[in-house]
PDB file of C-alpha atoms in Angstrom:
ATOM      1  CA  MET A  12      84.259   6.321  30.283  1.00  0.00           C
ATOM      2  CA  ARG A  13      84.594   8.431  27.163  1.00  0.00           C
ATOM      3  CA  LEU A  14      86.551  11.108  29.030  1.00  0.00           C
ATOM      4  CA  PHE A  15      88.844   8.415  30.402  1.00  0.00           C
ATOM      5  CA  GLY A  16      89.591   7.249  26.825  1.00  0.00           C
ATOM      6  CA  ILE A  17      90.224  10.808  25.681  1.00  0.00           C
ATOM      7  CA  GLY A  18      92.583  11.310  28.615  1.00  0.00           C
ATOM      8  CA  LEU A  19      94.459   8.140  27.700  1.00  0.00           C
ATOM      9  CA  ILE A  20      94.909   9.333  24.113  1.00  0.00           C
ATOM     10  CA  ALA A  21      96.331  12.642  25.353  1.00  0.00           C
ATOM     11  CA  LEU A  22      98.654  10.789  27.734  1.00  0.00           C
ATOM     12  CA  CYS A  23      99.838   8.495  24.936  1.00  0.00           C
ATOM     13  CA  GLY A  24     100.913  11.532  22.915  1.00  0.00           C
ATOM     14  CA  LEU A  25     102.695  12.893  25.941  1.00  0.00           C
ATOM     15  CA  ALA A  26     104.388   9.542  26.586  1.00  0.00           C
ATOM     16  CA  ALA A  27     105.539   9.321  22.959  1.00  0.00           C
ATOM     17  CA  GLY A  28     107.124  12.766  23.301  1.00  0.00           C
ATOM     18  CA  VAL A  29     108.919  11.797  26.483  1.00  0.00           C
ATOM     19  CA  TYR A  30     110.126   8.545  24.872  1.00  0.00           C
ATOM     20  CA  TYR A  31     111.524  10.280  21.786  1.00  0.00           C
ATOM     21  CA  ALA A  32     113.217  12.983  23.871  1.00  0.00           C
ATOM     22  CA  ALA A  33     114.844  10.282  26.020  1.00  0.00           C
ATOM     23  CA  LYS A  34     115.999   8.468  22.891  1.00  0.00           C
ATOM     24  CA  VAL A  35     117.672  11.617  21.561  1.00  0.00           C
ATOM     25  CA  ARG A  36     119.454  12.120  24.890  1.00  0.00           C
ATOM     26  CA  ALA A  37     120.531   8.459  24.934  1.00  0.00           C
ATOM     27  CA  GLU A  38     122.235   8.902  21.560  1.00  0.00           C
ATOM     28  CA  LEU A  39     124.164  11.840  22.991  1.00  0.00           C
ATOM     29  CA  ARG A  40     125.232   9.761  26.011  1.00  0.00           C
ATOM     30  CA  GLU A  41     126.420   6.979  23.696  1.00  0.00           C
ATOM     31  CA  ALA A  42     128.469   9.432  21.627  1.00  0.00           C
ATOM     32  CA  GLU A  43     130.023  10.810  24.824  1.00  0.00           C
ATOM     33  CA  ARG A  44     130.799   7.236  25.916  1.00  0.00           C
ATOM     34  CA  LEU A  45     132.494   6.610  22.577  1.00  0.00           C
ATOM     35  CA  LEU A  46     134.583   9.758  23.059  1.00  0.00           C
ATOM     36  CA  ALA A  47     135.646   8.509  26.514  1.00  0.00           C
ATOM     37  CA  ILE A  48     136.614   5.151  25.018  1.00  0.00           C
ATOM     38  CA  CYS A  49     138.765   6.815  22.358  1.00  0.00           C
ATOM     39  CA  LYS A  50     140.474   9.000  24.972  1.00  0.00           C
ATOM     40  CA  HIS A  51     141.186   5.877  27.021  1.00  0.00           C
ATOM     41  CA  ILE A  52     142.703   4.182  23.970  1.00  0.00           C
ATOM     42  CA  ARG A  53     144.932   7.226  23.370  1.00  0.00           C
ATOM     43  CA  TYR A  54     146.012   7.131  27.021  1.00  0.00           C
ATOM     44  CA  LEU A  55     146.933   3.444  26.710  1.00  0.00           C
ATOM     45  CA  VAL A  56     148.842   4.054  23.476  1.00  0.00           C
ATOM     46  CA  LYS A  57     150.827   6.888  25.045  1.00  0.00           C
ATOM     47  CA  TYR A  58     151.638   5.468  28.460  1.00  0.00           C
ATOM     48  CA  THR A  59     151.689   1.697  28.083  1.00  0.00           C
ATOM     49  CA  GLN A  60     152.936   1.410  24.493  1.00  0.00           C
ATOM     50  CA  ALA A  61     151.272  -1.994  24.401  1.00  0.00           C
ATOM     51  CA  PRO A  62     150.384  -3.816  21.178  1.00  0.00           C
ATOM     52  CA  ALA A  63     147.069  -2.883  19.549  1.00  0.00           C
ATOM     53  CA  ALA A  64     145.392  -6.169  20.484  1.00  0.00           C
ATOM     54  CA  GLU A  65     146.263  -5.704  24.146  1.00  0.00           C
ATOM     55  CA  ILE A  66     145.026  -2.104  24.095  1.00  0.00           C
ATOM     56  CA  MET A  67     141.692  -3.142  22.623  1.00  0.00           C
ATOM     57  CA  SER A  68     141.431  -5.987  25.126  1.00  0.00           C
ATOM     58  CA  GLN A  69     142.040  -3.653  28.077  1.00  0.00           C
ATOM     59  CA  THR A  70     139.548  -1.151  26.698  1.00  0.00           C
ATOM     60  CA  GLU A  71     136.882  -3.825  26.277  1.00  0.00           C
ATOM     61  CA  GLN A  72     137.492  -4.979  29.859  1.00  0.00           C
ATOM     62  CA  LYS A  73     136.948  -1.447  31.151  1.00  0.00           C
ATOM     63  CA  TYR A  74     134.045  -0.334  28.922  1.00  0.00           C
ATOM     64  CA  GLY A  75     132.466  -3.594  27.813  1.00  0.00           C
ATOM     65  CA  GLU A  76     132.096  -4.586  24.200  1.00  0.00           C
ATOM     66  CA  ILE A  77     133.202  -1.618  22.108  1.00  0.00           C
ATOM     67  CA  GLY A  78     131.148  -2.416  19.033  1.00  0.00           C
ATOM     68  CA  SER A  79     127.931  -2.603  21.007  1.00  0.00           C
ATOM     69  CA  ALA A  80     124.530  -2.899  19.360  1.00  0.00           C
ATOM     70  CA  VAL A  81     123.734   0.692  20.303  1.00  0.00           C
ATOM     71  CA  PHE A  82     126.453   1.955  17.982  1.00  0.00           C
ATOM     72  CA  ALA A  83     125.689  -0.570  15.287  1.00  0.00           C
ATOM     73  CA  ASN A  84     122.042   0.536  15.074  1.00  0.00           C
ATOM     74  CA  ALA A  85     122.696   4.272  15.171  1.00  0.00           C
ATOM     75  CA  LYS A  86     119.803   6.264  13.740  1.00  0.00           C
ATOM     76  CA  SER A  87     121.552   9.625  14.046  1.00  0.00           C
ATOM     77  CA  LYS A  88     123.947  10.614  11.268  1.00  0.00           C
ATOM     78  CA  LEU A  89     126.239  12.249  13.801  1.00  0.00           C
ATOM     79  CA  LEU A  90     126.363   9.137  15.981  1.00  0.00           C
ATOM     80  CA  ALA A  91     127.092   7.048  12.883  1.00  0.00           C
ATOM     81  CA  GLU A  92     129.893   9.481  12.025  1.00  0.00           C
ATOM     82  CA  CYS A  93     131.317   9.147  15.553  1.00  0.00           C
ATOM     83  CA  ARG A  94     131.162   5.373  15.227  1.00  0.00           C
ATOM     84  CA  SER A  95     132.985   5.382  11.889  1.00  0.00           C
ATOM     85  CA  LEU A  96     135.727   7.673  13.241  1.00  0.00           C
ATOM     86  CA  ALA A  97     136.228   5.384  16.233  1.00  0.00           C
ATOM     87  CA  ALA A  98     136.357   2.335  13.969  1.00  0.00           C
ATOM     88  CA  GLU A  99     138.991   4.015  11.764  1.00  0.00           C
ATOM     89  CA  MET A 100     140.983   4.916  14.865  1.00  0.00           C
ATOM     90  CA  SER A 101     140.958   1.341  16.138  1.00  0.00           C
ATOM     91  CA  LEU A 102     142.088   0.059  12.725  1.00  0.00           C
ATOM     92  CA  ARG A 103     145.019   2.497  12.618  1.00  0.00           C
ATOM     93  CA  LEU A 104     146.498   1.339  15.926  1.00  0.00           C
ATOM     94  CA  GLY A 105     149.864  -0.369  15.882  1.00  0.00           C
ATOM     95  CA  GLY A 106     152.400  -0.874  13.156  1.00  0.00           C
ATOM     96  CA  TYR A 107     154.097   2.542  13.124  1.00  0.00           C
ATOM     97  CA  GLN A 108     155.832   5.153  15.272  1.00  0.00           C
ATOM     98  CA  LEU A 109     154.355   6.222  18.617  1.00  0.00           C
ATOM     99  CA  GLU A 110     154.200   9.922  17.680  1.00  0.00           C
ATOM    100  CA  GLU A 111     152.295   9.109  14.493  1.00  0.00           C
ATOM    101  CA  GLN A 112     149.843   6.966  16.464  1.00  0.00           C
ATOM    102  CA  LEU A 113     149.276   9.781  18.962  1.00  0.00           C
ATOM    103  CA  CYS A 114     148.733  12.297  16.139  1.00  0.00           C
ATOM    104  CA  ASP A 115     146.220   9.941  14.523  1.00  0.00           C
ATOM    105  CA  CYS A 116     144.463   9.409  17.864  1.00  0.00           C
ATOM    106  CA  ASP A 117     144.298  13.171  18.419  1.00  0.00           C
ATOM    107  CA  ARG A 118     142.893  13.724  14.935  1.00  0.00           C
ATOM    108  CA  TYR A 119     140.161  11.113  15.409  1.00  0.00           C
ATOM    109  CA  ILE A 120     139.356  12.326  18.924  1.00  0.00           C
ATOM    110  CA  ASP A 121     139.022  15.900  17.626  1.00  0.00           C
ATOM    111  CA  GLY A 122     136.637  14.681  14.916  1.00  0.00           C
ATOM    112  CA  ILE A 123     134.551  12.812  17.473  1.00  0.00           C
ATOM    113  CA  LYS A 124     134.562  15.859  19.783  1.00  0.00           C
ATOM    114  CA  ARG A 125     133.193  17.990  16.952  1.00  0.00           C
ATOM    115  CA  CYS A 126     130.429  15.439  16.337  1.00  0.00           C
ATOM    116  CA  VAL A 127     129.579  15.279  20.043  1.00  0.00           C
ATOM    117  CA  ASP A 128     129.483  19.081  20.259  1.00  0.00           C
ATOM    118  CA  ARG A 129     127.117  19.238  17.272  1.00  0.00           C
ATOM    119  CA  MET A 130     124.951  16.549  18.870  1.00  0.00           C
ATOM    120  CA  ARG A 131     124.942  18.466  22.162  1.00  0.00           C
ATOM    121  CA  ASP A 132     123.813  21.639  20.366  1.00  0.00           C
ATOM    122  CA  ASP A 133     121.185  19.722  18.432  1.00  0.00           C
ATOM    123  CA  CYS A 134     119.948  17.526  21.293  1.00  0.00           C
ATOM    124  CA  GLY A 135     118.022  20.073  23.309  1.00  0.00           C
ATOM    125  CA  GLY A 136     116.150  21.439  20.313  1.00  0.00           C
ATOM    126  CA  ARG A 137     115.288  18.030  18.886  1.00  0.00           C
ATOM    127  CA  ALA A 138     114.067  16.757  22.234  1.00  0.00           C
ATOM    128  CA  LYS A 139     111.882  19.810  22.835  1.00  0.00           C
ATOM    129  CA  ILE A 140     110.427  19.701  19.320  1.00  0.00           C
ATOM    130  CA  ALA A 141     109.640  15.994  19.606  1.00  0.00           C
ATOM    131  CA  PHE A 142     108.020  16.440  22.986  1.00  0.00           C
ATOM    132  CA  ALA A 143     105.944  19.416  21.817  1.00  0.00           C
ATOM    133  CA  LEU A 144     104.906  17.727  18.571  1.00  0.00           C
ATOM    134  CA  CYS A 145     103.825  14.471  20.184  1.00  0.00           C
ATOM    135  CA  SER A 146     102.000  16.287  22.971  1.00  0.00           C
ATOM    136  CA  THR A 147     100.198  18.492  20.446  1.00  0.00           C
ATOM    137  CA  VAL A 148      99.140  15.518  18.348  1.00  0.00           C
ATOM    138  CA  GLY A 149      97.838  13.723  21.442  1.00  0.00           C
ATOM    139  CA  LEU A 150      95.877  16.757  22.585  1.00  0.00           C
ATOM    140  CA  ALA A 151      94.538  17.379  19.081  1.00  0.00           C
ATOM    141  CA  LEU A 152      93.263  13.812  18.896  1.00  0.00           C
ATOM    142  CA  ALA A 153      91.654  14.197  22.322  1.00  0.00           C
ATOM    143  CA  ILE A 154      89.940  17.425  21.263  1.00  0.00           C
ATOM    144  CA  MET A 155      88.670  15.835  18.038  1.00  0.00           C
ATOM    145  CA  LEU A 156      87.059  13.053  20.062  1.00  0.00           C
ATOM    146  CA  ILE A 157      85.175  15.408  22.394  1.00  0.00           C
TER     147      ILE A 157
END
């Protein structure tokens, strides 16, 4: 029975590592989703030339609620930066020349791309470190209990 308990403690550490690694990867997927949303908005601005409210409505129909809780509760600084760039972009839509809107969209999309690239570079390392750290803590606790 004691060995079963020790095994469970080791597995809990392993599970915590897997959970944290999955959470880091989920943040990256959300940032990539935000980039896709911004590219879609730019496409609508360029080719439909619709009013800003209609563009946001069409985007919400395609991607769901844009200001989802995942973005609102961002733990990562880079994901929060992506969210703020997207919010600025959505506020700047409408009210001026098409070329200026496209330049603004391109500028915000480039900023979000840079954030996503940094997250992509950072993601693998953070996930591996979290997995290794949690697994090590779980195994250390199991060894201490032997």
